[in-house]
XYZ file of C-alpha atoms in Angstrom:
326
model
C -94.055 103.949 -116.282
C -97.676 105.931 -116.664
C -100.645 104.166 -118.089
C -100.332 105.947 -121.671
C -96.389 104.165 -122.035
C -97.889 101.166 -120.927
C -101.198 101.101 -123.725
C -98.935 102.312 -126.390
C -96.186 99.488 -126.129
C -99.807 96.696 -125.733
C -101.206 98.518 -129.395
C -97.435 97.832 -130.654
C -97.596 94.361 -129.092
C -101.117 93.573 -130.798
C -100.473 95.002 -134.304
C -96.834 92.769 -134.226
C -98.454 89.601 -133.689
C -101.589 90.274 -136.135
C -98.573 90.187 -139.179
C -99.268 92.330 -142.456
C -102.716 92.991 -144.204
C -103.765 91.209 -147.091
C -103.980 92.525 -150.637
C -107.523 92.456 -151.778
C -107.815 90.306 -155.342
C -107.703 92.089 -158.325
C -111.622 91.230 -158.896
C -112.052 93.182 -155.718
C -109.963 95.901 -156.284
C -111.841 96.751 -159.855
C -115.143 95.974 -158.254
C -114.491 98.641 -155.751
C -113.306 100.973 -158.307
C -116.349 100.800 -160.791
C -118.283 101.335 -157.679
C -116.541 104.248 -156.588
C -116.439 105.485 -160.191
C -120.468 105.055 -160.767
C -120.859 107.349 -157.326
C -118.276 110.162 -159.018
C -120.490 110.034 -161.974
C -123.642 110.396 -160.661
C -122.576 112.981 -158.278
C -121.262 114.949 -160.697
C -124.002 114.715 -163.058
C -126.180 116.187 -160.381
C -123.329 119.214 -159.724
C -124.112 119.829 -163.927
C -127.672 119.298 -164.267
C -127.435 122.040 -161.332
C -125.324 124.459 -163.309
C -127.381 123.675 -165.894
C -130.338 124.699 -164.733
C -128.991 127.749 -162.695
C -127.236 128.708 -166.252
C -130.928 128.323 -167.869
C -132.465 130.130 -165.274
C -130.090 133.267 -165.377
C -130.742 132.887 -169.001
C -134.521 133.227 -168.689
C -133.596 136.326 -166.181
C -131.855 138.206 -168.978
C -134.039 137.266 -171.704
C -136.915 138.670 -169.610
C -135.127 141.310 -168.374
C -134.244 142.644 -172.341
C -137.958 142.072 -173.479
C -139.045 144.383 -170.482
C -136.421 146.745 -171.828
C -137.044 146.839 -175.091
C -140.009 146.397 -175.586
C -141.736 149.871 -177.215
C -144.011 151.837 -174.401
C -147.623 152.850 -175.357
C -148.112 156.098 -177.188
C -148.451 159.024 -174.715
C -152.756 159.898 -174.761
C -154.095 161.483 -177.518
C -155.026 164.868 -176.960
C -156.241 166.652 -180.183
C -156.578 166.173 -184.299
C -155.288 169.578 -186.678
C -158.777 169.652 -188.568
C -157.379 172.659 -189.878
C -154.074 174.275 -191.144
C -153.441 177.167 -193.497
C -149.633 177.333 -193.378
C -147.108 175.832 -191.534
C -147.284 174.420 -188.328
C -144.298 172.641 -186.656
C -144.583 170.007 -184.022
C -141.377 168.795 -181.201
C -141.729 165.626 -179.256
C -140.298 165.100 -175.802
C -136.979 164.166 -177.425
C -136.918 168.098 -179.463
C -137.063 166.380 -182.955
C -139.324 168.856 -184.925
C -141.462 167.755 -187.787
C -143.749 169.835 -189.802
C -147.059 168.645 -190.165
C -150.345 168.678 -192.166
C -153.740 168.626 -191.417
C -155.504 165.513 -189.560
C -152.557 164.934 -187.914
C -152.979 163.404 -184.335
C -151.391 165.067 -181.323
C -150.189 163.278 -178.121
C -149.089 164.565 -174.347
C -145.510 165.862 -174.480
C -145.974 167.800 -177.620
C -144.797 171.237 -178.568
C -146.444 173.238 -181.367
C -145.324 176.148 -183.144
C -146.933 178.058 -185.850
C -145.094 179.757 -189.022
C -145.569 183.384 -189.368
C -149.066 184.284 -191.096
C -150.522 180.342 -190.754
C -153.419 179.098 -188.119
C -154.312 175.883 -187.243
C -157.708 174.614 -186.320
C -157.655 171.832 -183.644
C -160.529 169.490 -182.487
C -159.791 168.050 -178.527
C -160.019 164.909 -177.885
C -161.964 165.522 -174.589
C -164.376 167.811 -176.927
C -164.074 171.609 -178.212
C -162.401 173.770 -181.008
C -158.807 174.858 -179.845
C -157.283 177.687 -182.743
C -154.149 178.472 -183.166
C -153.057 181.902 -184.363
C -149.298 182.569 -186.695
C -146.036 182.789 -184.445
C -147.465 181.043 -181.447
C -145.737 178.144 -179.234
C -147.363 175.781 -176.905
C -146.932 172.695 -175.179
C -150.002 169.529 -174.082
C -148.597 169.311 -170.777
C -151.436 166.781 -170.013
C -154.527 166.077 -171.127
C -156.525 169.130 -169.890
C -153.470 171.277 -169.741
C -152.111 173.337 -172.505
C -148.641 175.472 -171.788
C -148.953 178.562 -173.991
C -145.575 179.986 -174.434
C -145.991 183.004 -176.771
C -148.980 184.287 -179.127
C -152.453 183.728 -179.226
C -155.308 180.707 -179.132
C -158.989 180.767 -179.389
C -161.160 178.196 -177.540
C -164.568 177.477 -178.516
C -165.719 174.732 -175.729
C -169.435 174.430 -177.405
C -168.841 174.429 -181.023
C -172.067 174.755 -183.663
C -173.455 171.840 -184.673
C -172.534 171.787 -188.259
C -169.128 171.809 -187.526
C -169.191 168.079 -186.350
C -167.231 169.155 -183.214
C -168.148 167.504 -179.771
C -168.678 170.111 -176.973
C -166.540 170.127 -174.031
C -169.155 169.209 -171.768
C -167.673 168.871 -168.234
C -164.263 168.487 -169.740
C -162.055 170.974 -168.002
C -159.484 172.613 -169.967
C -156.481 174.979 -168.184
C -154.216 177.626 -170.581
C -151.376 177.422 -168.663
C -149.251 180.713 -168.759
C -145.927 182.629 -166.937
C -148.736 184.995 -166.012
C -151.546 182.656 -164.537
C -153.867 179.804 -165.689
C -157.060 180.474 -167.620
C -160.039 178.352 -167.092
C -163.536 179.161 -168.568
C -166.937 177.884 -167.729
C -168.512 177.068 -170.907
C -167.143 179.758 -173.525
C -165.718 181.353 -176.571
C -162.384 183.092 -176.007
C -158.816 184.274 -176.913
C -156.047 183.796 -174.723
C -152.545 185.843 -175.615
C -149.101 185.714 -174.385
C -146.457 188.403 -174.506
C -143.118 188.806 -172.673
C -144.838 191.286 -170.808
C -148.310 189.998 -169.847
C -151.241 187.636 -170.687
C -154.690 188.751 -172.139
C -157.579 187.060 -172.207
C -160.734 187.883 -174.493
C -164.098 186.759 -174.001
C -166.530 186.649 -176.305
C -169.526 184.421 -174.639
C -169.639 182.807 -171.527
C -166.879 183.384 -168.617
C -163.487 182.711 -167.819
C -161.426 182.303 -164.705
C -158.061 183.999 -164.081
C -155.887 182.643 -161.587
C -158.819 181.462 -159.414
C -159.914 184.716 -158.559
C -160.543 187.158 -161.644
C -163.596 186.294 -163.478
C -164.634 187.874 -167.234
C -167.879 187.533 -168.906
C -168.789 188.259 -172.584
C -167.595 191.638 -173.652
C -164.689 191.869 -170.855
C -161.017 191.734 -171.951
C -158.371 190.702 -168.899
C -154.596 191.225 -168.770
C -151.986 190.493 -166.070
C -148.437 190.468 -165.580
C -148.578 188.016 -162.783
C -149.110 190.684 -160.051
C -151.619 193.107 -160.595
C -155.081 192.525 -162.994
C -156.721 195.232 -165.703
C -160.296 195.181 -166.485
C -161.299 196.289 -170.110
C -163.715 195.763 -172.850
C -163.403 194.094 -176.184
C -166.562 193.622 -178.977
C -166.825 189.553 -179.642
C -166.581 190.870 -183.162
C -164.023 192.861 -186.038
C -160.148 192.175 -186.323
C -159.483 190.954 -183.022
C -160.674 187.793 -183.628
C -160.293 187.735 -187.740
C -157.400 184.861 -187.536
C -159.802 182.437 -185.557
C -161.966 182.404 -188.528
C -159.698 181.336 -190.709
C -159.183 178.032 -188.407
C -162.576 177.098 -188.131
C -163.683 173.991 -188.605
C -165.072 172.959 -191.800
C -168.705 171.858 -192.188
C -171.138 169.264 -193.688
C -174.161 171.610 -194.618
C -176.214 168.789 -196.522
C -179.932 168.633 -196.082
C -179.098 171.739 -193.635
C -181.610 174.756 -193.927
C -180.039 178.325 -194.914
C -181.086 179.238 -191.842
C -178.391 176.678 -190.030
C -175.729 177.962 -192.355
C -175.972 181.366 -191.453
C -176.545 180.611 -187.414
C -172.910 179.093 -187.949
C -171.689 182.295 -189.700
C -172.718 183.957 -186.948
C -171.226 181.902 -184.474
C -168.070 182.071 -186.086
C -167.272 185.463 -186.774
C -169.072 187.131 -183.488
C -172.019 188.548 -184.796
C -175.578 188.714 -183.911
C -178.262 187.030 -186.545
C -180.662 189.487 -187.502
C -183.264 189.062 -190.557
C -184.865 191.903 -192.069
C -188.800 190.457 -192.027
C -190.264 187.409 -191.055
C -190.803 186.655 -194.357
C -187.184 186.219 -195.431
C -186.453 184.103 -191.738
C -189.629 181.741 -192.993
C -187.703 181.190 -196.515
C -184.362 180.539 -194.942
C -185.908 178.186 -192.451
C -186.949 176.309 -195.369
C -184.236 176.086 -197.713
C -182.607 173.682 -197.559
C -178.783 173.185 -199.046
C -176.621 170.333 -200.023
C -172.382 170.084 -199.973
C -169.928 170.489 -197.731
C -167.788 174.216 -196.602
C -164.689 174.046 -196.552
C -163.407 177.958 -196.499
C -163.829 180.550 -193.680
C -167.218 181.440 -192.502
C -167.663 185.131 -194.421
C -165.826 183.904 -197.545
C -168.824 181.238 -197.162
C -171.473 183.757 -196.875
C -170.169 186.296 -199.550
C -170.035 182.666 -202.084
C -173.325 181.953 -200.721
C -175.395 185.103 -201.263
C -174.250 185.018 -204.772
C -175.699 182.079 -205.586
C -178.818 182.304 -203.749
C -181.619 185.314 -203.800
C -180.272 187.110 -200.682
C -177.962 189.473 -199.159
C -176.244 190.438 -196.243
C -174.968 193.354 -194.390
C -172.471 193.279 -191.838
C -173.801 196.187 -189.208
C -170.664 196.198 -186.746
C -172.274 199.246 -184.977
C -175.455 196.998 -183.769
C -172.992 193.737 -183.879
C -175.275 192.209 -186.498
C -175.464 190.321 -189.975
C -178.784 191.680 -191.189
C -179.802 188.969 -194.266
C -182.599 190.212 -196.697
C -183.925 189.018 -200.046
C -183.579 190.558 -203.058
């Protein structure tokens, strides 16, 4: 017989001779069982204040995770006000939905402009300058200092006169963005157009830069297809730039001298202040006017010789508005 026989008949032995177990009392029995049934309790209370918080937590999560999603995004930056608009002018967000406008009408990055057939629009830019927008023309504010012209023809005026209210440009740098090239300028007036052929650009003062490498000065007119580059000449005066005029910016001319008024006139439609005598530049040094203008800069001047002792001659072969008295 092995030693595991022998220790299993002993256990048998043993557990013979101790007889049964006793029955705990029923006080015991129900004592153990409230005991046991307190620990269940409180051990599963724990489990659900758990799942309670983990439920409130993932709650939070969600909530939190809506707000961020709903919640509306800033407006994209301002970029310009229409200070002026005779006609229709039609502006498309990011999303296409088109809108006609009206004057004093903010625009934001992301917008697309187009003009009705016939209308302009005057703009003032936010980072400073006169931007002009001529009839049947699309664009786009790609950014702040970047304007996508699509088709037709704008007229920027990065140091506008004083009367007009206007902040200059300053060091603000603005790009025309074309198919053909970019136009920058270095403190100017000109006209940039867009065909499905080419792009020209006009300049009447200062100088512009064409695809980093052309430059044009006052007088010079530039055109390029995206490959090669023409050189002509344009006068900063007559019907080339007519539609500008008609989106310039309206002005506050009171306690302004005459002489102010007509400096703007000048500065509007192209053409070179002249006076015939001194005599007549002392008197409109010191009139002085009152009102606002609120029409285009040679409907102005025709209103305002009639009502004042002077009158003008517009001498396009010297480039010249030659005021006299009467």
């Amino acid at each position: 017989m092995n030693d595991d026989t022998k220790n299993d008949d002993e256990l048998a032995r043993m557990l013979r001779a101790a007889g049964p177990r006793p029955l705990p009392s029923d006080e015991d029995t129900a004592a153990a069982y409230n005991a046991v049934r307190s620990e269940w309790r409180t051990v599963v209370g724990r489990k659900r204040r758990r799942r309670a918080m983990v439920a409130s937590a993932l709650a939070a999560s969600v909530v939190a995770a809506l707000v961020l999603f709903i919640a509306p995004q800033p407006d994209p930056a301002r970029v310009a006000t229409i200070d002026r608009l005779d006609g229709s002018i039609y502006v498309a967000s990011e999303a296409g939905e088109l809108e006609r406008v009206n004057d004093l009408a903010v625009l934001r990055v992301g917008q697309s402009l187009r003009t009705g057939r016939d209308s302009v629009a005057g703009l003032v830019l936010e980072s400073g300058g006169s931007l002009r927008i001529a009839g049947d023309a699309s664009l786009r504010f790609a950014s702040e200092g970047i304007v996508e012209l699509r088709a037709g023809s704008i007229y920027v005026d990065t140091d506008p006169n004083p009367l007009s209210g206007a902040p200059g440009a300053g060091e603000a740098s603005l790009v025309i963005r074309t198919e053909f090239g970019d136009v920058t300028h270095v403190g100017t007036q000109y006209m940039v157009n867009v065909s499905n052929r080419e792009v020209v650009v006009s300049v009447r003062s200062g100088e512009v830069i064409l695809n980093e490498r052309s430059r044009a000065t006052a007088g010079e007119r530039l055109s390029t297809n995206g490959i090669d580059i023409d050189r002509g000449s344009v006068a900063p005066f007559g019907d080339t730039w007519r539609w500008a005029e008609r989106a310039s910016p309206g002005i506050d001319v009171d306690q302004q001298t005459a002489d102010a008024f007509l400096r703007w006139v000048a500065h509007e439609t192209g053409f070179a202040l002249a006076y015939a005598d001194s005599a007549t530049a002392d008197n409109a040094a010191s009139t002085v006017l009152s009102g606002t203008i609120d029409v285009a800069p040679r409907d102005a001047l025709a209103a305002w010789v009639l009502a004042a002792d002077y009158a003008y001659e517009l001498d396009e072969r010297r480039g010249e508005i030659r005021i006299r008295r009467r």
